[in-house]
Amino acid sequence: AIAAGISDGLGFGANARAALITRGLAELMRLGVVLGARRETLMGLSGVGDLVLTCTDDQSRNRRLGLALGQGKTLEVASAEIGQALEGVKTASVIHQVAKEADVEMPISNDVHRILHKGLSPRAAVAELLSRELKNEF
């Protein structure tokens, strides 16, 4: 949801958001399966349903955080403006660490972690993602 918000905040539009959600789902599927999740669960309401909702709903705190970051605001300013708990900030670090330990490639999630915690600019993250070598989707 943070990545989708960043994309929207940068002005990329609905097609980019849809591509990001699709690629994000592939990342979540890879990690989930390695950790023992069933694909059917991830493709249901608790997986793809929640992903679509949080990536597109204007009330989603993580999407709103991404929008602010994409518009050039800092994490501190965005957090203060939203004024609510932003679970995705900590979750990004946890996912980054778990994926690293499980040796699961998650470029979108990794870049969200780097934007939030390592100072990577949203535009630089987009440039990196777009310059990646094409690979098999699954």
XYZ file of N, CA and C in Angstrom:
414
model
N 0.820 -1.198 0.000
C 0.000 0.000 0.000
C 0.862 1.259 0.000
N 1.999 1.200 0.702
C 2.902 2.353 0.701
C 3.438 2.575 -0.705
N 3.833 1.502 -1.376
C 4.363 1.624 -2.735
C 3.305 2.162 -3.693
N 2.067 1.691 -3.569
C 0.993 2.188 -4.429
C 0.754 3.667 -4.180
N 0.777 4.074 -2.931
C 0.627 5.490 -2.606
C 1.758 6.324 -3.169
N 2.984 5.813 -3.077
C 4.127 6.530 -3.652
C 3.923 6.717 -5.146
N 3.512 5.652 -5.826
C 3.268 5.730 -7.267
C 2.225 6.794 -7.588
N 1.138 6.802 -6.831
C 0.099 7.812 -7.038
C 0.623 9.206 -6.714
N 1.392 9.323 -5.641
C 1.949 10.616 -5.255
C 2.905 11.178 -6.289
N 3.563 10.283 -7.013
C 4.455 10.711 -8.094
C 3.683 11.028 -9.373
N 2.381 10.732 -9.384
C 1.538 11.065 -10.530
C 1.515 10.033 -11.634
N 1.826 8.778 -11.323
C 1.914 7.766 -12.375
C 0.575 7.197 -12.826
N -0.470 7.293 -12.034
C -1.798 6.902 -12.480
C -2.171 5.453 -12.235
N -3.370 5.111 -12.715
C -4.000 3.825 -12.417
C -3.271 2.637 -13.032
N -2.744 2.769 -14.243
C -2.036 1.646 -14.863
C -0.802 1.267 -14.061
N -0.047 2.254 -13.619
C 1.141 1.980 -12.807
C 0.738 1.350 -11.481
N -0.343 1.853 -10.874
C -0.822 1.281 -9.611
C -1.209 -0.181 -9.801
N -1.915 -0.492 -10.876
C -2.317 -1.875 -11.140
C -1.098 -2.775 -11.341
N -0.110 -2.289 -12.071
C 1.116 -3.069 -12.273
C 1.828 -3.298 -10.948
N 1.870 -2.282 -10.130
C 2.530 -2.378 -8.828
C 1.809 -3.364 -7.913
N 0.496 -3.325 -7.901
C -0.274 -4.267 -7.091
C -0.016 -5.695 -7.571
N -0.005 -5.895 -8.879
C 0.229 -7.220 -9.443
C 1.609 -7.742 -9.080
N 2.616 -6.905 -9.255
C 3.990 -7.318 -8.921
C 4.139 -7.493 -7.407
N 3.480 -6.644 -6.636
C 3.525 -6.782 -5.184
C 2.897 -8.091 -4.730
N 1.801 -8.475 -5.375
C 1.164 -9.748 -5.055
C 2.116 -10.904 -5.346
N 2.828 -10.842 -6.463
C 3.795 -11.896 -6.788
C 4.864 -11.995 -5.696
N 5.326 -10.853 -5.203
C 6.310 -10.854 -4.113
C 5.730 -11.501 -2.857
N 4.519 -11.091 -2.499
C 3.880 -11.651 -1.304
C 3.659 -13.154 -1.437
N 3.309 -13.600 -2.632
C 3.104 -15.029 -2.880
C 4.413 -15.788 -2.688
N 5.499 -15.273 -3.257
C 6.788 -15.964 -3.121
C 7.182 -16.107 -1.652
N 7.100 -15.028 -0.911
C 7.489 -15.076 0.493
C 6.518 -15.938 1.300
N 5.239 -15.746 1.072
C 4.244 -16.512 1.815
C 4.399 -18.009 1.635
N 4.601 -18.454 0.403
C 4.745 -19.883 0.126
C 5.999 -20.436 0.803
N 7.099 -19.707 0.739
C 8.332 -20.142 1.407
C 8.114 -20.277 2.912
N 7.282 -19.409 3.470
C 7.019 -19.437 4.911
C 5.899 -20.401 5.301
N 5.316 -21.097 4.307
C 4.321 -22.117 4.605
C 2.877 -21.739 4.346
N 2.632 -20.578 3.788
C 1.252 -20.173 3.487
C 0.724 -20.947 2.279
N -0.575 -21.079 2.224
C -1.206 -21.713 1.065
C -1.533 -20.641 0.031
N -1.284 -20.947 -1.225
C -1.586 -19.997 -2.310
C -3.059 -19.595 -2.290
N -3.929 -20.539 -1.978
C -5.361 -20.261 -1.959
C -5.695 -19.180 -0.932
N -5.019 -19.210 0.193
C -5.246 -18.193 1.221
C -4.807 -16.830 0.713
N -3.642 -16.788 0.097
C -3.113 -15.521 -0.405
C -3.962 -14.949 -1.541
N -4.639 -15.812 -2.284
C -5.478 -15.343 -3.388
C -6.897 -15.003 -2.933
N -7.199 -15.176 -1.666
C -8.532 -14.904 -1.144
C -8.670 -13.509 -0.572
N -9.725 -13.325 0.204
C -10.022 -12.015 0.789
C -8.923 -11.518 1.714
N -8.314 -12.429 2.466
C -7.283 -12.003 3.417
C -5.952 -11.704 2.739
N -5.813 -12.077 1.491
C -4.592 -11.806 0.739
C -4.819 -10.714 -0.285
N -5.255 -11.125 -1.467
C -5.430 -10.159 -2.552
C -6.537 -9.156 -2.230
N -7.564 -9.586 -1.535
C -8.642 -8.658 -1.170
C -8.133 -7.511 -0.322
N -7.368 -7.846 0.718
C -6.799 -6.816 1.586
C -5.782 -5.967 0.834
N -4.986 -6.601 -0.017
C -3.979 -5.863 -0.792
C -4.634 -4.803 -1.676
N -5.654 -5.192 -2.421
C -6.336 -4.235 -3.302
C -6.967 -3.112 -2.487
N -7.627 -3.457 -1.399
C -8.262 -2.435 -0.572
C -7.241 -1.432 -0.047
N -6.175 -1.921 0.569
C -5.221 -0.991 1.186
C -4.429 -0.198 0.161
N -4.309 -0.715 -1.050
C -3.577 0.009 -2.100
C -4.427 1.054 -2.811
N -5.741 0.985 -2.655
C -6.603 1.888 -3.422
C -7.512 2.774 -2.577
N -7.718 2.435 -1.324
C -8.658 3.184 -0.492
C -8.009 4.433 0.090
N -8.676 5.564 -0.051
C -8.142 6.825 0.460
C -8.068 6.872 1.985
N -8.720 5.944 2.664
C -8.627 5.899 4.124
C -7.464 5.035 4.613
N -6.813 4.330 3.711
C -5.677 3.486 4.083
C -4.521 4.358 4.559
N -4.117 4.157 5.798
C -3.025 4.973 6.354
C -1.720 4.746 5.603
N -1.450 3.498 5.235
C -0.204 3.228 4.525
C -0.216 3.817 3.116
N -1.361 3.776 2.453
C -1.458 4.416 1.142
C -1.267 5.927 1.282
N -1.879 6.514 2.308
C -1.737 7.957 2.539
C -0.284 8.319 2.838
N 0.408 7.460 3.572
C 1.835 7.689 3.816
C 2.591 7.687 2.494
N 2.327 6.703 1.656
C 2.980 6.636 0.352
C 2.695 7.854 -0.505
N 1.443 8.299 -0.516
C 1.092 9.516 -1.263
C 1.955 10.690 -0.816
N 2.071 10.862 0.491
C 2.860 11.979 1.028
C 4.328 11.849 0.641
N 4.873 10.637 0.738
C 6.272 10.431 0.361
C 6.476 10.700 -1.127
N 5.535 10.241 -1.947
C 5.617 10.482 -3.387
C 5.525 11.954 -3.739
N 4.865 12.723 -2.888
C 4.750 14.173 -3.095
C 5.941 14.931 -2.517
N 6.928 14.195 -2.004
C 8.157 14.821 -1.536
C 8.242 15.108 -0.051
N 7.246 14.684 0.708
C 7.296 14.907 2.159
C 8.202 13.866 2.816
N 8.778 14.236 3.948
C 9.597 13.287 4.696
C 8.700 12.345 5.486
N 9.282 11.253 5.943
C 8.545 10.307 6.773
C 8.031 10.986 8.034
N 8.849 11.825 8.621
C 8.461 12.502 9.858
C 7.271 13.436 9.636
N 7.324 14.223 8.580
C 6.235 15.154 8.274
C 4.962 14.379 7.934
N 5.086 13.364 7.088
C 3.918 12.573 6.694
C 3.284 11.899 7.908
N 4.107 11.328 8.770
C 3.590 10.664 9.972
C 2.837 11.640 10.863
N 3.399 12.825 11.031
C 2.748 13.842 11.866
C 1.418 14.275 11.261
N 1.372 14.447 9.947
C 0.136 14.867 9.280
C -0.946 13.798 9.393
N -0.562 12.533 9.248
C -1.540 11.447 9.325
C -2.005 11.265 10.768
N -1.095 11.376 11.698
C -1.440 11.375 13.113
C -1.990 10.074 13.667
N -1.773 8.980 12.971
C -2.234 7.668 13.424
C -1.082 6.683 13.289
N -1.217 5.534 13.929
C -0.184 4.504 13.824
C -0.014 4.080 12.369
N 1.224 3.973 11.952
C 1.549 3.552 10.592
C 2.311 2.229 10.670
N 1.549 1.136 10.774
C 2.150 -0.177 10.950
C 3.102 -0.546 9.824
N 2.847 -0.035 8.639
C 3.666 -0.372 7.483
C 5.114 0.052 7.606
N 5.392 1.062 8.417
C 6.774 1.528 8.576
C 7.615 0.431 9.221
N 7.116 -0.146 10.298
C 7.845 -1.244 10.951
C 7.746 -2.519 10.125
N 6.582 -2.772 9.560
C 6.383 -3.979 8.763
C 7.355 -4.034 7.595
N 7.657 -2.901 6.986
C 8.607 -2.866 5.868
C 9.965 -3.407 6.291
N 10.405 -3.066 7.484
C 11.692 -3.568 7.986
C 11.634 -5.059 8.276
N 10.524 -5.496 8.861
C 10.374 -6.914 9.186
C 10.351 -7.745 7.909
N 9.568 -7.323 6.927
C 9.499 -8.053 5.658
C 10.867 -8.083 4.992
N 11.560 -6.960 4.999
C 12.904 -6.896 4.413
C 13.807 -7.946 5.056
N 13.796 -8.026 6.376
C 14.668 -8.966 7.093
C 14.255 -10.413 6.846
N 12.965 -10.702 6.917
C 12.482 -12.069 6.711
C 12.787 -12.527 5.290
N 12.559 -11.678 4.303
C 12.843 -12.034 2.911
C 14.332 -12.292 2.709
N 15.147 -11.476 3.328
C 16.601 -11.651 3.233
C 17.012 -13.000 3.824
N 16.501 -13.319 5.000
C 16.824 -14.590 5.660
C 16.307 -15.785 4.870
N 15.156 -15.633 4.215
C 14.556 -16.717 3.436
C 15.083 -16.758 2.003
N 15.927 -15.802 1.644
C 16.489 -15.685 0.292
C 15.385 -15.577 -0.770
N 14.414 -14.711 -0.485
C 13.307 -14.455 -1.410
C 13.474 -13.049 -1.970
N 13.498 -12.958 -3.289
C 13.664 -11.661 -3.941
C 12.351 -10.875 -3.881
N 12.421 -9.669 -3.315
C 11.244 -8.811 -3.173
C 11.653 -7.367 -3.473
N 11.854 -7.029 -4.743
C 12.388 -5.704 -5.078
C 11.495 -4.531 -4.676
N 10.196 -4.663 -4.789
C 9.309 -3.558 -4.402
C 9.365 -3.371 -2.889
N 9.199 -4.451 -2.167
C 9.247 -4.375 -0.705
C 10.598 -3.869 -0.222
N 11.661 -4.315 -0.864
C 12.997 -3.862 -0.496
C 13.134 -2.359 -0.712
N 12.621 -1.864 -1.825
C 12.720 -0.424 -2.082
C 11.858 0.388 -1.118
N 10.706 -0.130 -0.727
C 9.899 0.571 0.282
C 10.699 0.678 1.583
N 11.337 -0.405 1.973
C 12.191 -0.382 3.171
C 13.288 0.671 3.017
N 13.921 0.705 1.865
C 15.019 1.651 1.642
C 14.525 3.097 1.618
N 13.336 3.331 1.094
C 12.762 4.689 1.111
C 12.491 5.115 2.550
N 11.885 4.229 3.319
C 11.496 4.566 4.689
C 12.676 4.670 5.651
N 13.680 3.823 5.457
C 14.711 3.685 6.486
C 16.138 3.964 6.028
N 16.350 4.109 4.725
C 17.719 4.285 4.233
C 17.901 5.537 3.388
N 16.854 6.320 3.232
C 16.974 7.585 2.515
C 16.889 7.506 1.001
N 16.485 6.353 0.452
C 16.309 6.248 -0.998
C 15.149 7.138 -1.423
N 15.328 7.911 -2.475
C 14.233 8.762 -2.942
C 13.225 7.916 -3.725
N 11.944 8.264 -3.653
C 10.947 7.523 -4.423
C 11.260 7.479 -5.920
N 11.731 8.576 -6.482
C 12.052 8.583 -7.920
C 13.208 7.644 -8.242
N 14.217 7.594 -7.380
C 15.339 6.673 -7.592
C 14.864 5.224 -7.505
N 13.936 4.954 -6.594
C 13.389 3.605 -6.470
C 12.662 3.198 -7.750
N 11.872 4.104 -8.298
C 11.161 3.823 -9.551
C 12.159 3.540 -10.668
N 13.190 4.358 -10.770
C 14.210 4.160 -11.809
C 14.862 2.783 -11.667
N 15.158 2.385 -10.437
C 15.753 1.065 -10.207
C 14.802 -0.050 -10.623
N 13.546 0.068 -10.219
C 12.581 -0.978 -10.548
C 12.375 -1.093 -12.055
N 12.334 0.038 -12.744
C 12.116 0.012 -14.191
C 13.333 -0.489 -14.960
N 14.497 -0.428 -14.359
C 15.709 -0.865 -15.055
C 16.053 -2.327 -14.767
N 15.225 -2.993 -13.976
C 15.491 -4.406 -13.665
C 15.349 -5.277 -14.903
N 16.136 -6.327 -14.939
C 16.067 -7.296 -16.021
C 14.730 -8.035 -15.958
N 14.133 -8.285 -17.119
C 12.877 -9.033 -17.160
C 13.107 -10.456 -16.678
N 12.144 -10.976 -15.918
C 12.246 -12.330 -15.374
C 10.892 -13.011 -15.470
N 10.918 -14.321 -15.255
C 9.688 -15.092 -15.204
C 8.836 -14.581 -14.044
N 7.547 -14.416 -14.268
C 6.670 -13.872 -13.234
C 6.489 -14.807 -12.058
N 6.514 -16.096 -12.280
C 6.290 -17.042 -11.184
C 7.356 -18.070 -11.286
